[in-house]
Each structure stands twice: as structure tokens, then as C-alpha cells.
Coordinates of C-alpha atoms in Angstrom, one line a residue:
Chain A
M27 CA -0.3 0.2 -0.3
V28 CA 1.3 3.5 -0.9
A29 CA 2.1 5.9 2.0
L30 CA 0.8 8.9 1.9
E31 CA 3.0 11.9 2.8
T32 CA 2.0 15.0 4.9
T33 CA 2.0 18.0 4.7
V34 CA 4.9 18.4 6.2
T35 CA 7.8 18.0 3.8
G36 CA 10.7 16.2 5.6
P37 CA 14.1 14.8 4.0
A38 CA 13.5 11.7 1.3
G39 CA 12.2 8.9 2.3
T40 CA 11.1 9.6 6.6
A41 CA 8.2 11.8 5.5
P42 CA 6.7 12.1 9.3
R43 CA 2.8 10.9 9.5
A44 CA 0.5 13.2 11.3
A45 CA -0.1 12.1 14.7
G46 CA -3.0 11.2 15.9
M47 CA -5.6 13.9 17.2
A48 CA -6.8 13.5 21.4
I49 CA -10.2 14.3 21.9
D50 CA -12.0 15.6 24.8
V51 CA -15.6 15.3 25.1
R52 CA -16.3 17.1 28.7
A53 CA -19.5 16.9 29.7
V54 CA -21.0 18.0 26.6
S55 CA -24.8 17.8 26.4
H56 CA -26.9 19.2 23.1
R57 CA -30.7 19.3 22.5
F58 CA -32.8 20.7 18.9
E59 CA -35.8 23.1 19.0
L60 CA -38.8 20.1 17.2
H61 CA -41.7 22.2 17.0
G62 CA -40.8 24.9 19.4
A63 CA -39.8 22.3 22.1
P64 CA -36.5 20.8 23.2
L65 CA -35.1 17.6 22.5
P66 CA -32.6 16.6 23.9
V67 CA -29.5 14.4 22.7
L68 CA -26.8 14.1 24.5
D69 CA -26.4 13.5 27.7
G70 CA -23.7 14.5 29.8
V71 CA -21.2 12.8 27.6
E72 CA -17.5 12.5 29.3
L73 CA -15.3 10.6 26.6
R74 CA -11.6 10.9 26.3
V75 CA -9.6 9.5 23.1
E76 CA -6.4 8.9 23.1
P77 CA -3.9 9.9 20.0
G78 CA -4.2 7.4 17.5
E79 CA -7.5 5.0 19.3
L80 CA -9.9 3.8 17.0
V81 CA -13.3 3.4 19.0
A82 CA -16.3 3.0 17.9
L83 CA -19.6 4.3 19.4
L84 CA -21.9 1.9 19.5
G85 CA -25.6 2.7 20.6
P86 CA -29.0 2.4 19.4
S87 CA -30.2 4.1 16.2
G88 CA -31.4 7.6 16.3
C89 CA -29.5 7.6 20.4
G90 CA -27.3 10.9 19.1
K91 CA -24.3 9.6 18.0
S92 CA -23.9 11.3 14.7
T93 CA -24.4 14.0 16.6
L94 CA -21.6 13.5 18.6
L95 CA -19.5 13.4 15.4
R96 CA -20.9 16.1 13.7
L97 CA -20.0 18.5 17.3
I98 CA -16.8 16.3 17.6
A99 CA -16.7 18.1 13.6
G100 CA -17.2 21.4 14.7
L101 CA -20.2 21.7 12.4
E102 CA -22.3 22.7 15.4
P103 CA -21.7 24.2 18.7
P104 CA -22.6 21.5 21.6
S105 CA -25.5 23.7 23.8
S106 CA -23.3 23.0 26.7
G107 CA -20.1 21.1 28.0
R108 CA -16.5 21.3 25.6
I109 CA -15.0 19.5 23.6
L110 CA -11.3 20.4 22.8
A111 CA -9.0 18.8 20.0
D112 CA -5.0 18.2 21.4
G113 CA -5.8 20.2 24.8
R114 CA -7.7 23.3 22.7
P115 CA -11.9 23.4 21.8
I116 CA -13.0 22.9 18.7
G117 CA -14.4 26.2 17.1
G118 CA -15.7 24.8 14.0
P119 CA -15.2 22.8 10.9
D120 CA -10.7 22.6 10.1
P121 CA -9.2 19.9 7.4
S122 CA -6.9 17.7 9.8
R123 CA -10.8 17.1 11.6
V124 CA -12.2 14.5 8.4
V125 CA -15.9 13.3 8.8
V126 CA -16.7 10.7 6.0
F127 CA -20.8 9.8 6.6
Q128 CA -23.4 7.6 5.8
D129 CA -23.7 8.8 2.3
P130 CA -20.7 9.2 0.1
T131 CA -22.2 12.8 -0.7
L132 CA -19.4 12.4 -3.5
Y133 CA -20.5 15.9 -5.4
P134 CA -22.1 14.7 -8.9
W135 CA -21.2 17.4 -11.9
R136 CA -17.2 16.5 -10.5
T137 CA -15.1 13.1 -11.4
V138 CA -13.8 11.5 -8.8
R139 CA -10.7 12.8 -9.4
D140 CA -11.8 16.1 -8.3
N141 CA -14.1 14.7 -5.7
V142 CA -10.8 13.1 -4.6
A143 CA -8.8 16.6 -5.2
L144 CA -12.0 18.7 -3.0
G145 CA -9.9 19.1 0.1
L146 CA -6.6 20.6 -1.6
E147 CA -8.6 22.6 -3.6
A148 CA -10.4 24.4 -0.7
R149 CA -7.2 24.8 0.7
G150 CA -5.4 26.5 -2.3
L151 CA -3.0 23.7 -2.0
L152 CA -4.4 21.6 -5.3
R153 CA -1.1 23.0 -7.2
S154 CA 1.4 21.9 -5.3
Q155 CA 0.2 19.1 -3.4
G156 CA -2.0 17.7 -6.5
R157 CA -0.3 14.5 -6.8
R158 CA -1.5 13.3 -3.7
V159 CA -4.9 13.1 -5.3
E160 CA -3.2 10.3 -7.7
E161 CA -1.8 8.3 -4.4
A162 CA -5.6 9.0 -2.3
L163 CA -7.3 7.1 -5.3
A164 CA -4.4 4.1 -5.5
L165 CA -4.7 3.9 -1.7
V166 CA -8.8 3.7 -1.7
G167 CA -7.8 0.9 -5.0
L168 CA -9.8 3.9 -7.3
T169 CA -6.6 4.5 -9.7
G170 CA -8.8 3.4 -12.9
F171 CA -12.2 5.7 -12.1
A172 CA -10.3 9.2 -11.6
K173 CA -12.2 10.1 -14.5
A174 CA -15.5 8.3 -13.8
Y175 CA -18.4 10.1 -12.6
P176 CA -19.7 8.9 -9.4
H177 CA -23.2 8.1 -10.7
Q178 CA -20.8 5.3 -12.7
L179 CA -20.0 3.8 -9.7
S180 CA -20.9 1.0 -6.9
G181 CA -21.9 1.9 -3.7
G182 CA -18.5 0.7 -2.8
M183 CA -16.5 2.5 -4.7
A184 CA -18.3 5.5 -4.0
Q185 CA -17.8 4.7 -0.7
R186 CA -14.3 4.5 -1.3
A187 CA -14.0 7.8 -3.5
A188 CA -15.3 9.5 -0.3
L189 CA -12.9 8.4 1.9
A190 CA -10.1 8.9 -0.7
R191 CA -11.8 12.5 -0.5
A192 CA -11.0 12.3 3.2
L193 CA -7.4 10.8 3.7
V194 CA -6.2 12.9 0.5
N195 CA -6.2 16.6 3.7
D196 CA -3.8 13.5 5.3
P197 CA -6.3 14.4 8.7
R198 CA -5.0 13.6 12.3
L199 CA -8.9 12.6 13.0
L200 CA -10.9 10.3 10.9
V201 CA -14.4 10.5 12.3
L202 CA -16.4 8.1 10.5
D203 CA -20.6 8.4 10.5
E204 CA -21.8 4.2 9.5
P205 CA -19.5 4.7 7.0
L206 CA -20.3 1.1 5.8
G207 CA -24.0 1.2 6.7
K208 CA -25.4 1.3 3.1
L209 CA -23.6 -1.3 1.9
D210 CA -24.0 -5.4 1.3
S211 CA -22.6 -7.6 3.7
L212 CA -19.8 -8.7 1.6
T213 CA -18.6 -4.7 0.4
R214 CA -19.1 -3.9 3.7
L215 CA -17.1 -6.7 5.7
A216 CA -13.9 -6.3 2.9
M217 CA -14.2 -2.7 3.6
Q218 CA -13.9 -2.8 7.2
S219 CA -10.2 -5.0 6.3
E220 CA -9.4 -2.0 4.2
L221 CA -10.3 0.7 6.8
V222 CA -8.4 -1.2 9.9
E223 CA -5.5 -1.1 7.2
L224 CA -5.6 1.9 7.0
W225 CA -5.8 3.3 10.0
R226 CA -2.8 1.0 10.8
S227 CA -0.9 1.7 8.8
S228 CA -1.8 5.7 8.3
G229 CA -1.8 6.6 12.7
F230 CA -4.4 9.1 12.5
T231 CA -7.5 9.2 15.6
G232 CA -10.1 7.8 13.8
L233 CA -14.1 7.6 15.5
L234 CA -16.7 4.9 14.5
V235 CA -20.3 5.5 14.7
T236 CA -22.0 2.1 13.8
H237 CA -24.9 -0.1 15.0
D238 CA -23.0 -3.6 14.2
I239 CA -21.7 -4.7 17.1
E240 CA -19.7 -7.2 15.0
E241 CA -18.2 -4.5 13.1
A242 CA -17.7 -2.4 16.4
L243 CA -15.8 -5.2 17.7
F244 CA -14.1 -6.0 14.6
M245 CA -12.0 -3.2 14.3
A246 CA -12.2 -1.1 17.8
T247 CA -9.7 -0.7 20.1
R248 CA -12.4 0.7 22.6
V249 CA -16.5 0.3 22.0
I250 CA -18.5 2.8 24.3
V251 CA -21.5 1.5 24.5
F252 CA -24.3 4.3 24.6
S253 CA -28.7 4.7 26.2
E254 CA -31.6 5.5 23.9
R255 CA -31.6 8.8 23.2
P256 CA -30.5 11.6 25.3
A257 CA -27.3 9.1 24.6
R258 CA -25.1 8.6 28.1
I259 CA -22.2 6.5 27.8
K260 CA -23.5 2.8 29.4
A261 CA -19.8 1.7 29.2
D262 CA -16.4 1.9 27.8
L263 CA -15.3 -1.1 26.6
P264 CA -11.7 -1.9 25.6
V265 CA -11.3 -5.1 22.6
D266 CA -7.8 -5.7 23.9
R267 CA -7.2 -8.0 21.0
P268 CA -4.4 -8.0 18.6
Y269 CA -4.9 -6.7 14.5
P270 CA -5.8 -8.7 12.1
R271 CA -8.6 -10.4 13.8
H272 CA -10.8 -12.5 13.6
R273 CA -14.4 -13.1 13.8
G274 CA -14.7 -16.0 15.6
D275 CA -12.2 -14.8 18.3
P276 CA -14.2 -16.6 21.1
V277 CA -13.1 -13.1 22.7
L278 CA -14.6 -10.8 21.0
T279 CA -18.0 -13.7 21.1
E280 CA -18.0 -12.6 25.1
L281 CA -18.2 -8.9 24.4
R282 CA -20.8 -9.2 22.0
H283 CA -22.3 -10.9 24.3
R284 CA -22.1 -8.3 27.3
I285 CA -22.1 -5.5 25.0
L286 CA -26.2 -7.5 23.7
E287 CA -27.1 -7.8 27.7
L288 CA -26.1 -3.7 28.0
L289 CA -28.8 -3.1 25.0
G290 CA -31.3 -4.8 26.5
L291 CA -30.9 -7.4 23.6
A292 CA -29.6 -10.1 25.7
E293 CA -32.6 -12.9 25.3
T294 CA -31.8 -13.0 21.5
W295 CA -28.7 -15.0 22.3
Chain B
M69 CA -18.8 -7.0 -55.8
S70 CA -22.8 -7.1 -55.8
V71 CA -25.6 -8.0 -52.8
N72 CA -26.8 -10.0 -55.4
D73 CA -23.5 -12.4 -55.9
T74 CA -23.0 -12.5 -51.8
A75 CA -26.7 -13.7 -51.8
A76 CA -26.0 -16.4 -55.0
A77 CA -22.9 -17.5 -52.6
L78 CA -24.9 -17.8 -49.9
P79 CA -26.5 -21.8 -49.1
A80 CA -30.1 -21.0 -48.3
A81 CA -32.2 -18.8 -50.6
D82 CA -34.7 -18.0 -48.5
G83 CA -36.0 -14.2 -48.6
E84 CA -36.2 -13.8 -45.1
A85 CA -32.6 -15.2 -44.4
L86 CA -30.8 -12.5 -46.8
P87 CA -32.2 -8.5 -45.6
S88 CA -29.4 -7.4 -47.9
R89 CA -30.7 -8.6 -50.6
D90 CA -34.1 -7.4 -49.9
R91 CA -33.4 -4.2 -48.6
L92 CA -31.1 -2.7 -50.9
P93 CA -34.1 -2.4 -53.4
R94 CA -36.6 -1.2 -51.7
Q95 CA -34.5 1.1 -49.8
A96 CA -33.5 2.2 -52.9
V97 CA -37.5 2.3 -53.8
R98 CA -38.0 4.6 -50.9
F99 CA -35.3 7.3 -50.9
G100 CA -36.5 7.3 -55.4
A101 CA -40.1 7.9 -55.0
V102 CA -39.3 10.8 -52.6
A103 CA -36.8 12.4 -55.3
L104 CA -39.4 12.1 -57.4
L105 CA -41.9 14.1 -55.2
W106 CA -39.9 16.6 -55.5
L107 CA -39.7 16.1 -59.3
A108 CA -43.1 16.2 -59.3
A109 CA -43.3 19.7 -56.9
A110 CA -41.0 21.4 -59.5
G111 CA -43.1 20.2 -62.5
V112 CA -46.1 21.7 -61.2
T113 CA -44.3 24.6 -60.8
A114 CA -43.1 24.9 -64.2
L115 CA -45.7 23.6 -66.4
W116 CA -49.0 24.6 -65.0
P117 CA -49.4 28.0 -66.0
D118 CA -49.6 30.5 -63.3
A119 CA -53.0 32.1 -62.5
D120 CA -51.8 35.3 -62.5
E121 CA -48.3 36.4 -62.8
W122 CA -45.4 35.6 -60.2
E123 CA -41.7 36.6 -60.7
R124 CA -40.3 33.8 -59.6
T125 CA -42.0 30.7 -60.8
G126 CA -39.0 29.5 -62.7
E127 CA -36.7 30.1 -60.3
F128 CA -38.9 28.5 -57.5
A129 CA -39.4 25.1 -60.2
S130 CA -35.4 25.0 -60.2
L131 CA -35.0 25.2 -56.3
L132 CA -37.5 22.4 -56.4
A133 CA -35.3 20.9 -59.1
V134 CA -32.3 21.4 -57.4
A135 CA -33.8 19.4 -53.8
A136 CA -34.9 16.6 -56.6
G137 CA -31.5 16.0 -57.6
I138 CA -29.7 16.0 -54.3
L139 CA -32.4 13.7 -53.1
A140 CA -32.2 11.3 -55.9
V141 CA -27.7 11.6 -55.5
A142 CA -28.3 11.6 -51.6
A143 CA -30.3 8.0 -51.8
S144 CA -28.2 6.2 -54.6
L145 CA -25.6 6.7 -52.7
A146 CA -26.7 6.4 -49.2
A147 CA -29.3 3.2 -50.1
P148 CA -26.7 0.7 -50.6
L149 CA -25.1 1.7 -46.7
T150 CA -28.1 1.7 -45.4
A151 CA -28.9 -1.8 -46.9
A152 CA -25.8 -3.7 -46.1
P153 CA -24.0 -3.9 -43.3
G154 CA -20.7 -4.8 -41.9
G155 CA -17.7 -3.2 -44.1
T156 CA -15.7 -4.6 -47.2
A157 CA -13.9 -1.9 -48.6
R158 CA -13.0 0.6 -46.3
P159 CA -15.1 0.8 -43.4
A160 CA -14.0 4.2 -41.2
P161 CA -15.8 6.3 -43.7
R162 CA -18.5 4.0 -44.2
S163 CA -19.2 4.0 -40.8
R164 CA -19.9 7.4 -40.7
L165 CA -21.4 7.5 -43.7
S166 CA -23.6 5.3 -43.0
H167 CA -24.7 7.5 -40.4
A168 CA -25.5 10.0 -42.1
A169 CA -27.5 7.4 -43.8
G170 CA -29.7 6.5 -41.7
R171 CA -30.9 9.4 -40.5
L172 CA -31.0 10.9 -44.2
A173 CA -33.5 7.5 -44.5
D174 CA -35.4 8.6 -41.1
S175 CA -36.4 12.0 -42.5
M176 CA -37.5 10.8 -45.7
P177 CA -41.5 10.6 -44.7
W178 CA -40.4 14.3 -43.2
L179 CA -39.3 15.0 -47.2
A180 CA -42.4 13.0 -48.3
V181 CA -45.3 15.3 -47.0
L182 CA -43.6 18.4 -47.3
A183 CA -42.8 18.0 -51.3
L184 CA -46.5 16.7 -51.5
A185 CA -47.4 20.3 -48.8
L186 CA -45.7 22.3 -51.4
I187 CA -47.6 21.1 -54.1
G188 CA -50.8 21.9 -52.3
W189 CA -49.6 25.2 -51.3
E190 CA -48.8 25.9 -55.2
V191 CA -51.0 24.0 -56.8
L192 CA -54.1 26.3 -54.2
T193 CA -52.2 29.9 -54.3
A194 CA -50.1 30.6 -57.8
K195 CA -51.9 27.9 -60.2
L196 CA -55.8 28.1 -59.2
N197 CA -55.7 31.0 -56.7
L198 CA -58.4 29.5 -54.5
L199 CA -57.3 31.0 -51.5
P200 CA -58.0 35.0 -50.9
R201 CA -55.0 37.4 -51.8
P202 CA -53.0 39.2 -50.5
F203 CA -53.3 37.0 -47.5
F204 CA -51.9 34.1 -49.1
A205 CA -48.9 34.0 -50.9
P206 CA -47.3 31.3 -52.7
P207 CA -44.1 29.9 -52.4
Q208 CA -42.5 31.8 -54.8
A209 CA -43.5 34.9 -53.4
L210 CA -42.0 34.2 -50.1
L211 CA -38.7 33.1 -52.2
E212 CA -38.6 36.4 -54.6
V213 CA -39.1 38.2 -50.7
Y214 CA -35.6 36.1 -50.1
L215 CA -33.6 37.2 -53.5
D216 CA -34.8 40.8 -54.0
D217 CA -35.3 41.6 -49.8
W218 CA -32.4 40.0 -48.2
P219 CA -30.4 42.7 -47.2
R220 CA -33.3 44.5 -45.3
L221 CA -33.8 41.4 -44.3
L222 CA -30.8 40.7 -42.7
D223 CA -30.3 43.9 -41.4
C224 CA -33.4 43.4 -39.0
F225 CA -32.2 40.2 -38.2
A226 CA -28.8 41.4 -37.5
A227 CA -30.4 44.0 -35.2
S228 CA -33.1 41.5 -33.2
L229 CA -30.2 39.0 -32.3
T230 CA -27.8 42.2 -30.8
L231 CA -31.1 43.2 -29.2
L232 CA -32.1 39.8 -27.9
A233 CA -28.6 39.2 -27.2
T234 CA -27.9 42.6 -24.9
G235 CA -30.8 42.7 -22.9
Y236 CA -30.6 38.4 -22.8
A237 CA -27.5 38.7 -21.6
I238 CA -27.8 41.1 -19.2
G239 CA -31.2 38.8 -17.9
S240 CA -29.3 35.8 -17.2
L241 CA -26.4 37.6 -15.2
L242 CA -28.5 39.5 -13.2
G243 CA -30.4 36.4 -12.7
I244 CA -28.1 34.3 -12.1
V245 CA -25.9 36.2 -9.6
T246 CA -29.2 37.4 -7.6
G247 CA -31.2 33.8 -7.2
V248 CA -27.7 33.0 -5.5
A249 CA -28.0 35.6 -3.2
I250 CA -31.7 34.4 -3.0
G251 CA -30.5 30.8 -1.9
W252 CA -27.7 32.2 0.1
S253 CA -28.0 35.0 2.3
R254 CA -31.3 35.3 4.1
A255 CA -30.8 38.9 4.6
V256 CA -30.6 39.4 0.9
G257 CA -33.8 37.1 0.2
Y258 CA -36.0 39.0 3.2
W259 CA -35.7 42.1 1.2
V260 CA -35.8 40.8 -2.4
H261 CA -38.1 37.4 -2.3
P262 CA -41.2 39.6 -1.5
V263 CA -40.7 42.1 -4.6
L264 CA -39.8 39.0 -6.4
R265 CA -43.5 37.6 -5.8
L266 CA -44.9 41.2 -6.5
I267 CA -43.1 41.3 -9.7
G268 CA -42.4 37.7 -11.0
P269 CA -46.0 37.0 -12.3
L270 CA -46.6 40.3 -14.4
P271 CA -45.8 39.5 -18.2
A272 CA -43.0 41.8 -18.7
T273 CA -45.1 43.6 -21.6
A274 CA -46.8 45.0 -19.5
W275 CA -44.3 48.0 -18.6
L276 CA -44.1 48.7 -22.0
P277 CA -45.3 52.3 -21.3
I278 CA -43.4 53.2 -18.6
A279 CA -40.7 51.2 -20.5
F280 CA -40.5 53.6 -23.1
F281 CA -41.0 57.0 -21.3
A282 CA -38.5 56.3 -18.2
F283 CA -35.8 55.5 -20.5
P284 CA -33.5 57.7 -23.1
T285 CA -33.9 55.8 -26.2
S286 CA -36.5 53.1 -27.0
W287 CA -33.8 50.7 -27.5
S288 CA -32.2 50.5 -23.6
A289 CA -36.4 50.1 -23.5
S290 CA -36.5 47.2 -24.9
V291 CA -32.8 45.3 -23.3
F292 CA -34.9 46.7 -20.2
L293 CA -38.0 44.8 -20.9
I294 CA -35.7 41.7 -22.3
A295 CA -33.4 41.5 -19.8
L296 CA -36.8 41.5 -16.7
A297 CA -38.9 39.0 -18.7
S298 CA -35.9 36.6 -19.0
G299 CA -33.9 37.5 -15.3
V300 CA -36.9 36.7 -13.1
P301 CA -37.6 32.8 -14.5
V302 CA -33.4 32.6 -14.3
T303 CA -33.8 34.2 -10.5
I304 CA -36.8 32.0 -9.5
L305 CA -34.7 29.1 -11.2
T306 CA -31.8 29.5 -9.5
W307 CA -33.0 30.2 -6.5
S308 CA -34.8 27.1 -5.8
G309 CA -31.5 25.0 -7.4
V310 CA -29.4 27.2 -5.0
A311 CA -32.1 26.2 -1.9
G312 CA -32.4 23.1 -2.9
V313 CA -29.1 21.8 -2.4
N314 CA -27.7 18.7 -0.4
S315 CA -26.9 20.8 2.9
A316 CA -24.9 17.6 3.2
Y317 CA -22.5 18.9 0.3
Y318 CA -22.0 21.9 2.4
D319 CA -21.1 20.0 5.2
I320 CA -18.2 18.3 3.2
A321 CA -17.1 20.7 2.2
R322 CA -16.5 23.7 5.0
T323 CA -14.7 20.1 6.7
L324 CA -12.5 20.1 4.3
G325 CA -11.1 24.2 4.6
A326 CA -13.4 26.0 2.3
S327 CA -13.6 29.5 2.6
P328 CA -17.4 30.3 2.3
R329 CA -16.8 32.0 -1.6
F330 CA -16.0 28.2 -2.3
L331 CA -19.2 26.8 -1.1
V332 CA -20.7 30.2 -2.9
T333 CA -19.0 29.3 -6.5
K334 CA -18.2 25.5 -6.2
V335 CA -20.8 24.3 -3.9
A336 CA -24.4 26.1 -4.4
V337 CA -24.0 27.4 -8.6
P338 CA -22.4 23.9 -10.1
A339 CA -25.4 21.9 -7.7
A340 CA -28.0 24.4 -8.8
M341 CA -27.2 24.9 -13.1
P342 CA -29.5 22.3 -14.1
H343 CA -32.4 24.1 -12.7
V344 CA -30.4 27.7 -13.8
F345 CA -30.4 25.6 -17.0
V346 CA -34.5 25.6 -16.7
G347 CA -34.6 29.2 -15.9
L348 CA -32.4 30.3 -18.7
F349 CA -34.8 27.8 -21.5
M350 CA -37.5 29.6 -19.7
G351 CA -36.3 32.9 -20.7
L352 CA -34.3 32.6 -24.3
G353 CA -38.9 31.6 -24.4
A354 CA -40.0 35.2 -23.2
S355 CA -37.7 37.4 -24.4
F356 CA -38.1 36.3 -27.9
A357 CA -41.7 37.7 -27.1
V358 CA -41.0 40.8 -25.5
L359 CA -38.1 40.9 -28.5
V360 CA -41.3 40.7 -31.0
V361 CA -43.7 42.5 -29.1
A362 CA -41.1 45.8 -28.6
E363 CA -40.1 45.4 -31.8
M364 CA -43.9 45.9 -33.5
L365 CA -44.6 48.9 -30.9
G366 CA -41.1 50.6 -30.1
V367 CA -37.8 50.3 -31.9
K368 CA -38.1 51.2 -35.6
S369 CA -35.6 48.1 -36.5
G370 CA -35.7 44.1 -35.9
I371 CA -37.3 41.6 -37.3
G372 CA -40.7 42.2 -35.1
W373 CA -40.8 45.5 -36.5
Y374 CA -39.7 43.9 -40.3
L375 CA -43.5 42.5 -39.9
Q376 CA -44.9 44.7 -38.4
W377 CA -43.8 47.0 -42.0
A378 CA -45.0 43.8 -43.9
Q379 CA -48.5 43.9 -42.3
G380 CA -48.8 47.3 -43.2
W381 CA -47.9 47.6 -46.6
A382 CA -50.3 44.1 -47.4
A383 CA -47.1 43.0 -48.1
Y384 CA -48.1 38.8 -46.8
A385 CA -44.7 37.2 -48.8
N386 CA -42.5 39.2 -46.9
M387 CA -44.0 38.1 -43.6
Y388 CA -44.1 34.8 -44.4
A389 CA -40.7 34.7 -45.6
A390 CA -39.6 36.7 -42.1
L391 CA -41.1 34.3 -39.5
L392 CA -40.4 30.9 -42.0
V393 CA -36.8 32.4 -40.6
M394 CA -37.4 33.9 -37.8
A395 CA -38.8 30.4 -37.1
L396 CA -35.5 28.6 -37.5
V397 CA -33.0 30.9 -35.9
C398 CA -35.6 31.4 -33.0
S399 CA -35.5 27.0 -32.8
G400 CA -31.2 27.6 -33.6
L401 CA -31.1 30.0 -30.2
V402 CA -33.0 27.2 -28.3
T403 CA -30.7 24.4 -29.4
L404 CA -27.6 26.2 -28.9
L405 CA -29.2 26.7 -25.5
F406 CA -29.6 22.7 -24.8
R407 CA -25.9 22.2 -26.4
V408 CA -24.1 24.0 -24.0
R409 CA -26.0 22.4 -21.1
D410 CA -25.0 18.9 -22.2
R411 CA -21.3 19.8 -22.4
L412 CA -21.8 21.3 -19.4
L413 CA -24.1 18.6 -17.6
A414 CA -23.2 15.7 -19.2
W415 CA -22.6 14.6 -15.7
Q416 CA -26.4 13.9 -15.2
K417 CA -28.0 11.0 -16.4
G418 CA -31.3 10.4 -18.6
M419 CA -31.9 14.3 -20.0
L420 CA -33.9 15.2 -22.0
K421 CA -33.3 16.0 -25.4
W422 CA -34.2 18.4 -27.4

């Protein structure tokens, strides 16, 4: 696999990687206004993510996990509490914290290459660092599709392109909001392994929202289990297993059982 | 080599199994028949004496004969190409030619009906004088206009196109800018939206009396009216396009470090482009209408003025001649717009074909 070079230019061959970012979520609560009535979605969330971790946020659908990601991405400010990135409060979106959404949301009027180039173009770096676009495309296996338009891609390819669009910015935090949620199960299993490989070779911190317990256990170093809305942290379970993992690993099976219990679904075991 | 040789060489002599043997004569017969129809139109025009004297009968007959000749030549070239697929000699130019031949074959029914219509028109007007004159001019009278009055027609079309281009360009540009501004900024929307709602549905021609009074020249007044007529639909559709942009597109760009300017020019505007082109199309239609009315009522040149002038002199042939060219020009402009759209919006699937 090709490693992405960082914006920091070092001596040849020693291109330093961007280190992962530390995230501190301190007493964050958030509510929306729905038909004039406040709708609390996050309730006193406390979370510390160490640099280089890959943390899965697991919970019932609609519980507020994705809202937490939007707050961490800086797309919205929290109603109360503070979120710190490397000790500094988050004031807005920043290319060091990139989001991959459940829908690839590629721009249909741009080719795959131009979609991937979006971040560099937006920051005026396309001219000097355009070659990173090709590297990112190679990284996700889309080199042959640079000139294709999004409507010509399959779901998995589109999500790979979205991933390349994030990775080309060399993020220190990659926020994944159910990135595999809409893919067919085979593509999904394959991309879980690819994502883990990317994370292990790149060194960024990863935050993965998912409602697939197996996916969380297969990929993450830690699984945070959320309650129903408004979301509170119910459990913080380290997954201390080496990579590459095996889906049949009895330790993962045991953890899976515990998580199902926490989510009130133990009787289905 | 001939198709018959190939047919003879094949073991199965069944007629259905050999479409080429069957299709070559049929295609050629169809092409030939249409050419004959045009020749018939030429014959009727030339040989049947006019009820009244018309100046350009001979020239019109020659024109029809030339058309028949071109068709006959095209037919003899095209028939074997459309009939016998699969290359023998030169495949590349052949496939291109046979594509053109296929298109010609498609238009055969139309060309046949056109010849019949011309014969009917010619007979009813010039030959039998059955339709009241001067309201119904024979086709050679139109030809006479094109041959004798072309400098004036050309002048008028040039004047009209200049006026149209000026007004339409100003209107579209302002429309796109205003539409983006309303869709983007709450403050602009607050102030402009009510004005647009009040003024938008008003036909631009309703402003005619005020415009001709308020502007220094009738030309500038017409530019204003055309800009207004084309600008309103462009504004509304651009606005609706910008308002309908998937908000996730903005989230993506914002997390990647995009400035507000980038969000407008590289996200909102391209995403709204399909809507903008609907507005441009509607605006173009509206601008044709306003152009003609403005020229009929105020401007002393242009195609609207020509129509008015021709009617004043009961020169109906001139009117029809001008209308025909105008239809071609308007249709051509719409085609041009659609070509531009097809090129710019090549990323879309399933577009309407004009």
C-alpha cells in the first residue's frame, strides 16, 4: 500500500506521519428544537480519546451518536459542555478533522479525481500537492476510475472515493459516521478490513459510529456503548485483541454478548 | 461485387434469411420515390401556368428540381450503405457515411410530406388562385422576398439578435447572481423575495408604456424589458436550485476547509446548474416574445418591426418569409442553449433531448 505523505516535508524517505489527535469531550449535552419543544439528544457525555485510538461509538439507532460526531467535527457547537482537540477547544470545522458520512455525498458534477481533490482545492493546495490525489486514489484502489462520474460507481466504490477525499487531507482525526451502513454485506466485510489497514498504516485517530456490534468489535480498540436518546455513555469496553482480528475470536464473542446485554437484547443470544 | 453475388453464394435461398437482398431495393425505392415527389413539385410549378403572373416561378421550380436532384444523388449513395451492413472496402469512412445515410432514411417520410405540402400550397395559391389574396402568398413569393429583400431582412435579424443578446445576457447574468444571493443570504432573501413575488408574475410587456417613457431610447427600454423577461425565471429557478442543494454537500466542503466563497462558487452554483438551465430555457422563450412586441411597438428596426411593416403594406409574402426565418433562428438558439447545457451538465444522467 502507498503511504500518504504529510504536509510536513521531511528529508526524502522519512516523510513523517501526522500524529493522531487527542479528543476530550467534557460534560457535553446537546438539544435540538423540534416543533418549538426542546429535544435533548446528548446528556452529559464524558469521553477521552487518546491519539491513535480507533474508538467505536455503538448505540441504538437515533440515540445521538451522529450528533456527537457533528459536534466533534465542529459543524455545530454543543448546547453545553466543551470539546477539546489536543487540549484546544473546537471552534469550527477544520481539515485536520475530516468526516466520512453514511452517504458518500460525492459531488455528482465532479469526476472522482476532482471529488478527491476537493479539500486540497478548497485550501488552495491543489497546484503544489496535486500528486496526493493520485496517491489517495491508489490507496483506496480507484486509480482506474479517476475520470468516472459518481453515478457510474457502485456503492462500495463511491464510499471508497469518499474515503480518498477524506484521506487526501492527511487528517489527524478521521470521523466515520456509519460509513459502511449502506453497503451490501460482502463489500462491507471487505471494507472493514481495508479501513483497519488504513488506520493502522496511517496513524490517525479514528472515531467510528456504527450500530453493527460485530463491526465495532472487529475494528475498534475501544467500544463505547450509548443509551437510548438522550445519549449517555453506558459502558466503555476496551477490545484488547491484536490485529488483524478474526471474527470468530471467542474474546470478541464474549464482548458481543456483554454489549447485547447492555443494549437490552441479551435474550436474542 | 454486388449484394446479389453474396446472396447467390449463400446456401439458403430463403428470402427472409437474406435481408440485404430484400432491403437494398426497398430502401432505394423509398429514396427514389421521395426524389420523384420533389421532381413532381418542380414539374407542377414549372409546367402548369400561374393564374396570375408571379415573378420567381421559374427560380422556385429550379430550386425544387435541385432539391430532387440532391435527394436522388443522396439516395443512390445512401441506399446501399443503409442496406448492406458490415464493411468490405473502407470501414471507417463507410460507417460515418452510413450513419448520415441512416439519418437521411429517417427523414424520408418528412421529406415526402413536405413535397406534397409544397405541391398543395403551390396549386391552391399560384395555380388555381383558390385562397384569398393577398393574405395567402404562393411559395415563389417567399422566394422572391429572400432574393430581392435579403439585405433588409439581414439588417433586421442582425438588429434583433443584437438586442436579444444584450438583453438576455444582462437578464441571465443578473438572474443568476440574484438567485444565488437570495438562496444564499437570509438578508437578501428577506428583502428581494417579496419584490420578486410581486413583480415576477407580471408579464414584462406590461412595463412597455413605462419603459418607453422612462428610458432615453426605445432600444435601451427594449433591453430592459428583455432582461426583465429573461431575468425573472432565471432568478427564481437559480434560487430554487441553490435552496435545494443537499446540505451535506456544504458539510463536506466545510470540514475540508472551504471558505464561504468556495461554498458559493464551487458547491452552490454547480449544484444548482440543472435548475439554472431550466430557467435559462424559460427566459429565452420569454425574451423572444418581448423582443417581437418591443420591436413592433417601439424600436424602428428588427424582425418585429419588419413584420409590422410588412403587414402595413399588405406584403404578406414578406411576413411569411420573415416568420419562417424567425422560426429557424429561434429554434436554432434553443438548440444552441441545449447544446451548451449538454456539455456543461454531461455528468447528469437521463437528460431531456431537444
